[in-house]
PDB file of C-alpha atoms in Angstrom:
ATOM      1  CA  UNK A   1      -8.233  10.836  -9.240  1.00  0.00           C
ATOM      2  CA  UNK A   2      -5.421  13.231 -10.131  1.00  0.00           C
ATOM      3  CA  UNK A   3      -5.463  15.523 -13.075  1.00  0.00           C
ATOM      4  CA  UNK A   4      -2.220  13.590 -14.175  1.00  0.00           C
ATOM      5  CA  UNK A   5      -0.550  10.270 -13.514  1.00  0.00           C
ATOM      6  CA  UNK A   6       2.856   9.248 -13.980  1.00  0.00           C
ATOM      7  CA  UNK A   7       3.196   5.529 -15.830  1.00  0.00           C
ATOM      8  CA  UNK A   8       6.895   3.965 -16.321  1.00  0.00           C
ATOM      9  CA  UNK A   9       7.418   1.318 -18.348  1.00  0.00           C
ATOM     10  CA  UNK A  10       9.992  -1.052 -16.550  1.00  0.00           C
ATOM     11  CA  UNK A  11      10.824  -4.468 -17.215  1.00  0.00           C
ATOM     12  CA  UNK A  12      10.796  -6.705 -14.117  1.00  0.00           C
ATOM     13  CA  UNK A  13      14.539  -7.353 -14.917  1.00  0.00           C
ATOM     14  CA  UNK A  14      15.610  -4.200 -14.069  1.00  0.00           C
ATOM     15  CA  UNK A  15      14.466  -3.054 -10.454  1.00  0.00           C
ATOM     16  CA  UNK A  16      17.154  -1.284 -10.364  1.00  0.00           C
ATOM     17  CA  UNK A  17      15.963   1.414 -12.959  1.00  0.00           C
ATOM     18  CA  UNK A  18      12.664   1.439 -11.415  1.00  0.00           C
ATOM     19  CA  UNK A  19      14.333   2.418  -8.270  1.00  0.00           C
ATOM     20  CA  UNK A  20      16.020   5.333 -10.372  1.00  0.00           C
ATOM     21  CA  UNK A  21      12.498   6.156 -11.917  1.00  0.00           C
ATOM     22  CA  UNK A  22      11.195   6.030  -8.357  1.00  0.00           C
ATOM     23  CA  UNK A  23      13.775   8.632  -7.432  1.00  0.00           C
ATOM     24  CA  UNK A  24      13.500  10.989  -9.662  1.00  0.00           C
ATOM     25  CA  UNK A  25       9.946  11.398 -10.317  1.00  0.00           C
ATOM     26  CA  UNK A  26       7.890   9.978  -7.087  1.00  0.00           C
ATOM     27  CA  UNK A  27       8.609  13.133  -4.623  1.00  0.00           C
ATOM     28  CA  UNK A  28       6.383  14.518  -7.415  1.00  0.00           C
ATOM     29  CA  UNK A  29       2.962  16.171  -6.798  1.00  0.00           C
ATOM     30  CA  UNK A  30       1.440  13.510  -8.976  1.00  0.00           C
ATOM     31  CA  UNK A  31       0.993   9.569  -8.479  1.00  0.00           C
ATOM     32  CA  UNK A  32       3.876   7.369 -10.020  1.00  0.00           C
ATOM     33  CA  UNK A  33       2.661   4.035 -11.114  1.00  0.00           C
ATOM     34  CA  UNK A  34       4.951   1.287 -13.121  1.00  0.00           C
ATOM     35  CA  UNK A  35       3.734  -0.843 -15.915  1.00  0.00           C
ATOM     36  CA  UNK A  36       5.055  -4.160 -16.343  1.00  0.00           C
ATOM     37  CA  UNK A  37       7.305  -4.117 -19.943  1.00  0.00           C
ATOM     38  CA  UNK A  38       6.909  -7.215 -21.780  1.00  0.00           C
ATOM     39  CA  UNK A  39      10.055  -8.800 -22.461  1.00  0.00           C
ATOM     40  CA  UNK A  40      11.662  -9.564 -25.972  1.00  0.00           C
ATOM     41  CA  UNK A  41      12.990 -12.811 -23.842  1.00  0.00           C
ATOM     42  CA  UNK A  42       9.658 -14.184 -23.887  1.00  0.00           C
ATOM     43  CA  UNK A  43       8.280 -13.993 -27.342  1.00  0.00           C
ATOM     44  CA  UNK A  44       4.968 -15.047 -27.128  1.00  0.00           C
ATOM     45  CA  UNK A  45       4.127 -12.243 -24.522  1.00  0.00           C
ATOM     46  CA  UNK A  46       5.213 -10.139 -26.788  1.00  0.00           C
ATOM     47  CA  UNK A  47       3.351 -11.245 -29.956  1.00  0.00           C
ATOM     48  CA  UNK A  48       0.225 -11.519 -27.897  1.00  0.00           C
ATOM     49  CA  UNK A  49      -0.438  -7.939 -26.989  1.00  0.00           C
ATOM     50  CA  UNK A  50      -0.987  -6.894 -30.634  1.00  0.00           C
ATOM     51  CA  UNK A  51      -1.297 -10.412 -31.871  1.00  0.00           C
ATOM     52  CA  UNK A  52       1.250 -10.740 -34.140  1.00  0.00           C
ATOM     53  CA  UNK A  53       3.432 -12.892 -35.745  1.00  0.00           C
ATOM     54  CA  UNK A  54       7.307 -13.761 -36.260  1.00  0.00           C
ATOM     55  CA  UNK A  55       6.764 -13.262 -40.445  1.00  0.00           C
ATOM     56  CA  UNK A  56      10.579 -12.706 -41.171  1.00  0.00           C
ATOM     57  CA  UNK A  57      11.834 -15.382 -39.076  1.00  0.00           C
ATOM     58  CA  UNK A  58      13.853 -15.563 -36.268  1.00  0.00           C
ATOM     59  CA  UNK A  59      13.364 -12.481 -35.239  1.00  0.00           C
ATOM     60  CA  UNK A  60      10.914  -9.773 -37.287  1.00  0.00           C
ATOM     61  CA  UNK A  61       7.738  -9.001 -37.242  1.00  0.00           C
ATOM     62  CA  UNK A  62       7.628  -7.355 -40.338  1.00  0.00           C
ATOM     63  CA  UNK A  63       8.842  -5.076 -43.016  1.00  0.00           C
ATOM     64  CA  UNK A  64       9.383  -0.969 -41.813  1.00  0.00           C
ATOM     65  CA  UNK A  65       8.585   0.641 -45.004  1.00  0.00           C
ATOM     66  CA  UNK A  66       9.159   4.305 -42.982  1.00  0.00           C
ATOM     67  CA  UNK A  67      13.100   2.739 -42.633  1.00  0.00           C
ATOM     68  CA  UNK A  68      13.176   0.581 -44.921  1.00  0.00           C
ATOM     69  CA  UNK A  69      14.300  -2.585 -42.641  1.00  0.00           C
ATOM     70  CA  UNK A  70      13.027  -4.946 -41.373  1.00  0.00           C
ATOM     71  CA  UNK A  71      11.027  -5.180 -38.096  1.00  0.00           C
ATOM     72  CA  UNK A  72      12.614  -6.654 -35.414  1.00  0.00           C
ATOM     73  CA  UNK A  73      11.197  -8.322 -31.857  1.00  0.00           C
ATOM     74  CA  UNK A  74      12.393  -5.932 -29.845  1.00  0.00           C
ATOM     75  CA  UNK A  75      10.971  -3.231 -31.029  1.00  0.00           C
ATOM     76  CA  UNK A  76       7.898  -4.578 -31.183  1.00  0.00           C
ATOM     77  CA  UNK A  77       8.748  -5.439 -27.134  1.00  0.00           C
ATOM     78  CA  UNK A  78       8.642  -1.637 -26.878  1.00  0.00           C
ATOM     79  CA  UNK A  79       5.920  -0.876 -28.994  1.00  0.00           C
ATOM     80  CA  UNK A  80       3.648  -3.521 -26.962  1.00  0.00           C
ATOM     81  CA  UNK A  81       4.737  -2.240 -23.933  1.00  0.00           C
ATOM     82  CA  UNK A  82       3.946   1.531 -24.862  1.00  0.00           C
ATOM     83  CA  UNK A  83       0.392   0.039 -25.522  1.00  0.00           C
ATOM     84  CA  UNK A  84       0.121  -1.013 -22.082  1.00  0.00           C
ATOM     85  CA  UNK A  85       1.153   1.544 -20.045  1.00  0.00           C
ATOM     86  CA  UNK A  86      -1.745   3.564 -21.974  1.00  0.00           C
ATOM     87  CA  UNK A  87      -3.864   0.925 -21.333  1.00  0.00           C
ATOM     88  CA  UNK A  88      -2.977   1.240 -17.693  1.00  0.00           C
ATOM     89  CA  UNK A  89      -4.039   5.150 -18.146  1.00  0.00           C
ATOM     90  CA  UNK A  90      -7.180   4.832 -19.231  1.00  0.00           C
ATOM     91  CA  UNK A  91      -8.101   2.444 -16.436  1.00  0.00           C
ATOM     92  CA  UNK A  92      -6.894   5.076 -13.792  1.00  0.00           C
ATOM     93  CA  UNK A  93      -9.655   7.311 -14.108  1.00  0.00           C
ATOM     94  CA  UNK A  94      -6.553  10.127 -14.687  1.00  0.00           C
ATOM     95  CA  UNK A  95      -7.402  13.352 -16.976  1.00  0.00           C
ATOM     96  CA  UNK A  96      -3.569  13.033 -18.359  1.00  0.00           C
ATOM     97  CA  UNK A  97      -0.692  11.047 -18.470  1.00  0.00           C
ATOM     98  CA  UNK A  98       3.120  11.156 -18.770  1.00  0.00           C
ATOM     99  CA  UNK A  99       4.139   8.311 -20.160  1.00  0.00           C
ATOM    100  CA  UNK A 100       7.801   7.314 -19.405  1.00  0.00           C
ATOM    101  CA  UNK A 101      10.329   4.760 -20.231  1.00  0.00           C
ATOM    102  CA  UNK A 102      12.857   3.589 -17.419  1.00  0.00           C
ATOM    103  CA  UNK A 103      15.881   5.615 -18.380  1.00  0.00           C
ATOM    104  CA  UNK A 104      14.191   9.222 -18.413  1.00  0.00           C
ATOM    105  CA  UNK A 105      15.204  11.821 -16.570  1.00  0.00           C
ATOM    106  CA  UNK A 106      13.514  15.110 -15.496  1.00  0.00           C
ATOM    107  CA  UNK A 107      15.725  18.427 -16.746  1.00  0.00           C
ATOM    108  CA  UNK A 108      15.598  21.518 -14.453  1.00  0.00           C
ATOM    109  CA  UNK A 109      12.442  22.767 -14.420  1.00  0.00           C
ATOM    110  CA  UNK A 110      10.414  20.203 -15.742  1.00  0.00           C
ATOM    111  CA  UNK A 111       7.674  20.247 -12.933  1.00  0.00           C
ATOM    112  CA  UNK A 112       7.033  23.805 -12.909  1.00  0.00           C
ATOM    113  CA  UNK A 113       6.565  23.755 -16.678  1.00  0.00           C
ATOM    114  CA  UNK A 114       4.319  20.645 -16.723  1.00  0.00           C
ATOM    115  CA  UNK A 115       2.247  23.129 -14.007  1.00  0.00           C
ATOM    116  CA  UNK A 116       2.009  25.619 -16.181  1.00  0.00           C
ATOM    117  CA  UNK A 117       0.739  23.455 -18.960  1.00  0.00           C
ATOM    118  CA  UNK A 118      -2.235  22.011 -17.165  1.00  0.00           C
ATOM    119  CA  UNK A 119      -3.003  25.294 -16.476  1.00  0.00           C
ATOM    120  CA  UNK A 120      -2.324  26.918 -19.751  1.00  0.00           C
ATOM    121  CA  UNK A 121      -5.951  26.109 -21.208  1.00  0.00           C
ATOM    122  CA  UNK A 122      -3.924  25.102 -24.266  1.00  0.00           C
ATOM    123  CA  UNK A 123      -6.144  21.786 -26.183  1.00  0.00           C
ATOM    124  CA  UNK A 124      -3.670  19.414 -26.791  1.00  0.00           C
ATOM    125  CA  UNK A 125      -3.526  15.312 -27.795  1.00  0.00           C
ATOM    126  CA  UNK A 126       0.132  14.522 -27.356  1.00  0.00           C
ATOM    127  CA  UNK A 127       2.862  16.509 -25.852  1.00  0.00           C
ATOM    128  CA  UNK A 128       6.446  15.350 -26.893  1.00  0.00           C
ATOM    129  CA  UNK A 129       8.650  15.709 -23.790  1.00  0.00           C
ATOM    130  CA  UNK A 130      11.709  14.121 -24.644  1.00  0.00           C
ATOM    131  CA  UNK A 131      13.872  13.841 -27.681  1.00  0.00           C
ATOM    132  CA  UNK A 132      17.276  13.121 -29.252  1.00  0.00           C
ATOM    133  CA  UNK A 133      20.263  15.487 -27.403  1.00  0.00           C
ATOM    134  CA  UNK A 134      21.385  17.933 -30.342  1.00  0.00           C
ATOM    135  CA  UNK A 135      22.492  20.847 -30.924  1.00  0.00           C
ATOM    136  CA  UNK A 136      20.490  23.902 -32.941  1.00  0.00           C
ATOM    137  CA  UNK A 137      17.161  23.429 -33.085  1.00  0.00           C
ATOM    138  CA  UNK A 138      13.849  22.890 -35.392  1.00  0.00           C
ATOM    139  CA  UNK A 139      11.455  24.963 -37.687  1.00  0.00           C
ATOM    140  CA  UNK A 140       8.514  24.962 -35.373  1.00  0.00           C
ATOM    141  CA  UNK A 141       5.374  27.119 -35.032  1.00  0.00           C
ATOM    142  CA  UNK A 142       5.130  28.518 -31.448  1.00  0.00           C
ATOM    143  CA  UNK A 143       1.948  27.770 -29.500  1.00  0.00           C
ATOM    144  CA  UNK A 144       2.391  28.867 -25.773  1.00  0.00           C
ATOM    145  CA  UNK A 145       4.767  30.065 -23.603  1.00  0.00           C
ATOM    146  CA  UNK A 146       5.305  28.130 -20.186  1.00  0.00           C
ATOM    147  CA  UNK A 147       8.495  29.958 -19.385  1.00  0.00           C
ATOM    148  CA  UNK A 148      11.632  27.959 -19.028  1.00  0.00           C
ATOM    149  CA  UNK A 149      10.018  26.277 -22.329  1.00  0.00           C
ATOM    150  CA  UNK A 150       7.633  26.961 -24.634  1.00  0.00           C
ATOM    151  CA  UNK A 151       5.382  24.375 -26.642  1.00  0.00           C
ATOM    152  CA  UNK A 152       5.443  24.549 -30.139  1.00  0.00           C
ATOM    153  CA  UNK A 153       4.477  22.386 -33.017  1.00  0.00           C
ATOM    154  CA  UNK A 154       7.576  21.103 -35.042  1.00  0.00           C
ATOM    155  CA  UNK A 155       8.236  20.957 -38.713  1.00  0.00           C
ATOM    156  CA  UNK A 156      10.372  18.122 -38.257  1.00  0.00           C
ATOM    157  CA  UNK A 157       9.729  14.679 -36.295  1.00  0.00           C
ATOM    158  CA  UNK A 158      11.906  13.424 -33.376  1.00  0.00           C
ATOM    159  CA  UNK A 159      12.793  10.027 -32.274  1.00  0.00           C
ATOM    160  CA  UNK A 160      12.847   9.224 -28.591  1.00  0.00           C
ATOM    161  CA  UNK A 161      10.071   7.932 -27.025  1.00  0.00           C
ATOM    162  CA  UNK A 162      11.007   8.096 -23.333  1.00  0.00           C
ATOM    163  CA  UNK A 163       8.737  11.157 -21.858  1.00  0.00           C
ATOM    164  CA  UNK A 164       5.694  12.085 -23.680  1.00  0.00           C
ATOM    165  CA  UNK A 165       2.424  13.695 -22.151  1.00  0.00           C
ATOM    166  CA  UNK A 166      -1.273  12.279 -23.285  1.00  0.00           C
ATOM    167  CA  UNK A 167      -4.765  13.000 -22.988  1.00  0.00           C
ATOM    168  CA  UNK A 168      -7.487   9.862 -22.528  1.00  0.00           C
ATOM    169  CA  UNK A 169      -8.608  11.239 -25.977  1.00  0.00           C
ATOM    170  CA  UNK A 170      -5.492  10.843 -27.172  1.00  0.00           C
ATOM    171  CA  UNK A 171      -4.774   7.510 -25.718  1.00  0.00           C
ATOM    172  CA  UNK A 172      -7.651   6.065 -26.808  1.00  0.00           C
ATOM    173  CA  UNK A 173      -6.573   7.188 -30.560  1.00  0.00           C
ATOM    174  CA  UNK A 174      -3.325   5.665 -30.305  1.00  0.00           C
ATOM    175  CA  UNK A 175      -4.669   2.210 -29.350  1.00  0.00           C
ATOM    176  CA  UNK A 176      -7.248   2.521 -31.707  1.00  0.00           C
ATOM    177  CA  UNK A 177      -4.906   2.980 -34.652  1.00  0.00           C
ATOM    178  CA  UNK A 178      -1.797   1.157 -33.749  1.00  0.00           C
ATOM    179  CA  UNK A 179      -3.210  -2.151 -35.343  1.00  0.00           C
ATOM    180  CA  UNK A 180      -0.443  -3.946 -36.866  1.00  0.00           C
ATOM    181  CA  UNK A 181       2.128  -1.062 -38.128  1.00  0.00           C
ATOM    182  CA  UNK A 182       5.452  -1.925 -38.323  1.00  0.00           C
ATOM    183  CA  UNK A 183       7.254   0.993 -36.954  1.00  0.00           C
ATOM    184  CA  UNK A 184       9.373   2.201 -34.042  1.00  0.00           C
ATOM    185  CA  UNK A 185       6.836   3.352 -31.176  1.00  0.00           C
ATOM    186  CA  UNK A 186       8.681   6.709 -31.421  1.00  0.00           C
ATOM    187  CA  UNK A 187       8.208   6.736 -35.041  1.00  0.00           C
ATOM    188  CA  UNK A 188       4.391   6.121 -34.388  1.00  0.00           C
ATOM    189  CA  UNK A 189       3.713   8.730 -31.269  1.00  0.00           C
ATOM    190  CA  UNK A 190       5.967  11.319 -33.238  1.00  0.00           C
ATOM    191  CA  UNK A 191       3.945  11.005 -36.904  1.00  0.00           C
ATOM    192  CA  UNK A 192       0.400  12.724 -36.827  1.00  0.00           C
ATOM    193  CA  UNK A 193      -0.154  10.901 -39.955  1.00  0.00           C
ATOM    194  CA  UNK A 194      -0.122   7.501 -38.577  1.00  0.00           C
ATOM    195  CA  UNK A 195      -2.906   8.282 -35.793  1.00  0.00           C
ATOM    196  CA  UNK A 196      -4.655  11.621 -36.928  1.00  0.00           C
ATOM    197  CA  UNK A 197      -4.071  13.153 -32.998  1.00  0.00           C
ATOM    198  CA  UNK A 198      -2.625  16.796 -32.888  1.00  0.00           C
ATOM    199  CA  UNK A 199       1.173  16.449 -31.377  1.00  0.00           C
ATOM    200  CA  UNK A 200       2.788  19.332 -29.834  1.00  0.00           C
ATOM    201  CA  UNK A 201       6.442  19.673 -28.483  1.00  0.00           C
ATOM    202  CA  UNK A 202       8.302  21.207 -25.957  1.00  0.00           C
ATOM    203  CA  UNK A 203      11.019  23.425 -26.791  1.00  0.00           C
ATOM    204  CA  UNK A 204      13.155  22.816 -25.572  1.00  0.00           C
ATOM    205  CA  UNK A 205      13.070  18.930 -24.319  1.00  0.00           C
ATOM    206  CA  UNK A 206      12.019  18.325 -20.670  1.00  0.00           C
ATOM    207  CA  UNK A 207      13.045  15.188 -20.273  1.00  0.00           C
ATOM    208  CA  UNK A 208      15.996  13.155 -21.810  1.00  0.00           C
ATOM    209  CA  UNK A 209      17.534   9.478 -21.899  1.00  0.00           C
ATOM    210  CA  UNK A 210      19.820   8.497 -18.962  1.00  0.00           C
ATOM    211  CA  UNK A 211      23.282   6.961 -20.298  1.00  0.00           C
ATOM    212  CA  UNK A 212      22.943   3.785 -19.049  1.00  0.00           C
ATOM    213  CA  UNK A 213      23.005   0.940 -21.790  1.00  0.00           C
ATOM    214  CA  UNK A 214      19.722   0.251 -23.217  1.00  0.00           C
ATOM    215  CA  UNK A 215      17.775  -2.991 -22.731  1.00  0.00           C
ATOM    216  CA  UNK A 216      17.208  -3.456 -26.160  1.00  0.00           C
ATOM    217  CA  UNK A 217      20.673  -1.819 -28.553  1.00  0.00           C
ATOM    218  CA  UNK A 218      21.899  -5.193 -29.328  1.00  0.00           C
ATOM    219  CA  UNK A 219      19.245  -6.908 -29.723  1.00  0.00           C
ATOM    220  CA  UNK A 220      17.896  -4.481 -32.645  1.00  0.00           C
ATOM    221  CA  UNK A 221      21.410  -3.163 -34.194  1.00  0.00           C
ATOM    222  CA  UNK A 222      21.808  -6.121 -35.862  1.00  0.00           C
ATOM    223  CA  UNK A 223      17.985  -6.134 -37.967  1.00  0.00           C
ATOM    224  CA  UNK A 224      19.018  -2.217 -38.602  1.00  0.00           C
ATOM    225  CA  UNK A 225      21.365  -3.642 -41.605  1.00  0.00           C
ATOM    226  CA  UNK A 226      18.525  -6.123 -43.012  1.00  0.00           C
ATOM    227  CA  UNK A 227      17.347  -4.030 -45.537  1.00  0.00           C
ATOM    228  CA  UNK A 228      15.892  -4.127 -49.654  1.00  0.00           C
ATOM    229  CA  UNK A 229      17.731  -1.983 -51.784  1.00  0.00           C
ATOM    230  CA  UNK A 230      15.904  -2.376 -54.797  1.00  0.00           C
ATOM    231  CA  UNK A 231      14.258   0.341 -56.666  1.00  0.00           C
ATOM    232  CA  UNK A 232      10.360  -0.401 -55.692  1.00  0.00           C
ATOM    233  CA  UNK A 233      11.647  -0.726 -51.771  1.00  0.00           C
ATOM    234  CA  UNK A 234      13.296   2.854 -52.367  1.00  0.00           C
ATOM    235  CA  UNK A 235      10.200   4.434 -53.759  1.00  0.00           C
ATOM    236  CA  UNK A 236       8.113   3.014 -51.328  1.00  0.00           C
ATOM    237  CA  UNK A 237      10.499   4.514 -48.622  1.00  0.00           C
ATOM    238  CA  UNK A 238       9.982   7.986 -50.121  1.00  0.00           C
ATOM    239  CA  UNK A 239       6.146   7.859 -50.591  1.00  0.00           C
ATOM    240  CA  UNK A 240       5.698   6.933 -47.456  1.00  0.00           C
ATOM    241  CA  UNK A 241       8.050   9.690 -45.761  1.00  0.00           C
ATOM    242  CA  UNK A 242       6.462  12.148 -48.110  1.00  0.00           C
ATOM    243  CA  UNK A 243       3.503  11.727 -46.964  1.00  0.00           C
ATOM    244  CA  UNK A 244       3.944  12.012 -43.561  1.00  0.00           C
ATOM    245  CA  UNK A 245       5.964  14.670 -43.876  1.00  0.00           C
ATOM    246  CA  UNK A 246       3.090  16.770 -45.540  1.00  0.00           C
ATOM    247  CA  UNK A 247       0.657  15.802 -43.000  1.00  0.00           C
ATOM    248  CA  UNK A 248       3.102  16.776 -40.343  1.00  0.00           C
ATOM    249  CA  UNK A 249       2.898  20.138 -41.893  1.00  0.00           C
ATOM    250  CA  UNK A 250      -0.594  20.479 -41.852  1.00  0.00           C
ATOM    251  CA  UNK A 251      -0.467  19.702 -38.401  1.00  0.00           C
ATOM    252  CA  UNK A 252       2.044  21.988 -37.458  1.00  0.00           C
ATOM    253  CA  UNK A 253       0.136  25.105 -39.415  1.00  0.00           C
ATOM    254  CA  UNK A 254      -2.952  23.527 -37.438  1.00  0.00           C
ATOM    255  CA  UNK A 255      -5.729  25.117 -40.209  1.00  0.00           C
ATOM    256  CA  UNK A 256      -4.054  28.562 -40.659  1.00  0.00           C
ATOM    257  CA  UNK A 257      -1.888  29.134 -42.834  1.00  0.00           C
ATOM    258  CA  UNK A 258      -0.686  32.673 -41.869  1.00  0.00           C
ATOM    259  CA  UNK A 259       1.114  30.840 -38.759  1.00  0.00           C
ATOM    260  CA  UNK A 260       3.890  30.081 -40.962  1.00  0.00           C
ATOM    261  CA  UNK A 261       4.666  33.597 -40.549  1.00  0.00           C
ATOM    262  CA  UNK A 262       5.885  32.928 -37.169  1.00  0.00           C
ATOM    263  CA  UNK A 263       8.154  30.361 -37.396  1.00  0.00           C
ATOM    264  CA  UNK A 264      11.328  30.454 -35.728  1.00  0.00           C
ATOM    265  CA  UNK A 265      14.008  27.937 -35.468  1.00  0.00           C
ATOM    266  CA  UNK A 266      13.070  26.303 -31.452  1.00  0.00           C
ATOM    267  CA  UNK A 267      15.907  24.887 -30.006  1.00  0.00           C
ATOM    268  CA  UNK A 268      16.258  20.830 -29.024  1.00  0.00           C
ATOM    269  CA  UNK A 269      18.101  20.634 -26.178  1.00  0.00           C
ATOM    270  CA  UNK A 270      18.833  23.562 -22.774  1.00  0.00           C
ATOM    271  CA  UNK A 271      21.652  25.561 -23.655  1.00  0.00           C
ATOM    272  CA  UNK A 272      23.357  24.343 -20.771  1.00  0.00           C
ATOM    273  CA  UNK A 273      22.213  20.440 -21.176  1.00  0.00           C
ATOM    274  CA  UNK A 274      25.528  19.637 -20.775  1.00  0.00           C
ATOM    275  CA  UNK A 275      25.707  20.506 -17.341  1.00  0.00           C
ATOM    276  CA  UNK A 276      22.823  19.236 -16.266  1.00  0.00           C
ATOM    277  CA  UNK A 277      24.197  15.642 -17.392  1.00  0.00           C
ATOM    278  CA  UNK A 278      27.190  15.905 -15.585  1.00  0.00           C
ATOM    279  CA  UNK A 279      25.042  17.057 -12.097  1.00  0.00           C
ATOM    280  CA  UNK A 280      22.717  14.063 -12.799  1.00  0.00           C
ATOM    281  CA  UNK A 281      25.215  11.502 -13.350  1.00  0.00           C
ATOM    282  CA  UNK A 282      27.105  12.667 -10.576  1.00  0.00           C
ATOM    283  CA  UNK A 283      23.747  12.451  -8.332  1.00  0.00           C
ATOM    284  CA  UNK A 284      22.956   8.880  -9.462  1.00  0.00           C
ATOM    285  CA  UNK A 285      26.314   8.142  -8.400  1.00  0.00           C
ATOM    286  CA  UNK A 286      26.188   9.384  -5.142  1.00  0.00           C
TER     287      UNK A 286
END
């Protein structure tokens, strides 16, 4: 088997994005395989991979206390189907994994630098690959230097869950302690404090979201205004964030303390992402 595998998670709705997926990444030196999605259309697939349970009827699952809303299907659509594509990794018999939605999209340089991770000796669980497009950058403790990036480990979390690099350790850790939390799947990969695994980013991002309208926006804006204002609801909101916060800390200075002392602000997004959107968009056009 190869040292790493590819695994995109595509919904069998939407060939067309596999196609995209396939052209992007498959004229890579590693194996491209696709992972079914489960599909919010059909609940009961959905519930069944983690076996839950519609609790906040018609449509959540359960009660966020990291957002404080509720929930909803469809996230728990991409949650379950996260689950599976590592599932599918550990099967493989591959040392690694990049695990992708359908909509990511390699920046320039990203197979050189993925190269020069395998080979950097560096122990990692999780590698963070993709990210929100923004501006500035992030407190982060540096950890290697791959060239046109460097991996670091970030004082602040990230959403985006659409590139991220694994080991079978890892993988095996994320299953293991997924249960029944009732989070965003980026929320959960991003947070060492939800699965105890050591996360590590690339700075900057290697991968980002294509602009194409997302499978699941409209199904979820509408659960994003179900929230509980009250004062307990609040609290719980800022234990909980606390918390992981802290341990996100700890993870970043990684049992030494004195490497806070080189901590520099690592920036999100290439200086000249820009660009680079307009040059892919143009080439999925073409």
């Amino acid at each position: 088997m190869s040292e790493l595998g590819f695994f995109a998670i595509n919904l069998d709705r939407s060939p067309h994005r596999w196609a995209e997926i396939q052209r992007l990444f498959g004229a890579m030196p590693w194996p491209l395989e696709r992972v079914a999605a489960v599909d919010v259309r059909k609940p009961d697939d959905v519930l069944a991979v983690r076996g839950q349970t519609l609790t906040m009827r018609p449509n959540g699952i359960g009660w966020n206390p990291l957002r404080n809303r509720m929930f909803a299907l469809v996230e728990e659509a991409c949650f379950a189907s996260h689950m599976l594509a590592l599932k599918a990794f550990l099967v493989s018999g591959h040392d690694h994994a990049v695990i992708l939605e359908d909509d990511a999209v390699p920046l320039d340089g990203f197979a050189e630098t993925m190269r020069r991770l395998l080979a950097s000796g560096v122990a990692f669980d999780i590698v963070k690959l993709e990210g929100l497009v923004r501006s500035g950058g992030r407190l982060s403790v540096p950890v290697a230097d791959l060239g046109r990036a460097k991996l670091v480990r970030s004082l602040r979390p990230s959403s985006g869950g659409a590139g991220y690099l694994v080991t079978r350790k890892a993988a095996e850790q994320l299953l293991a302690k997924a249960g029944k939390l009732a989070v965003p799947v980026d929320d959960f990969i991003s947070n060492p404090g939800l699965h105890g695994c050591d996360v590590m980013h690339s700075s900057p991002w290697l991968i980002v979201q294509a602009g194409a309208d997302t499978t699941m926006g409209e199904l979820r804006t509408p659960h994003r205004h179900v929230k509980r204002r009250d004062p307990f609801h609040f609290l719980q909101q800022g234990l909980v964030r606390g918390t992981l916060r802290l341990k996100l800390w700890l993870n970043a200075v990684h049992g030494s303390p004195l490497s806070l002392l080189k901590i520099y602000t690592a920036p999100w997004s290439p200086a000249d992402i820009v660009q680079q959107m307009r040059r892919l968009t143009a080439e999925a056009a073409a």
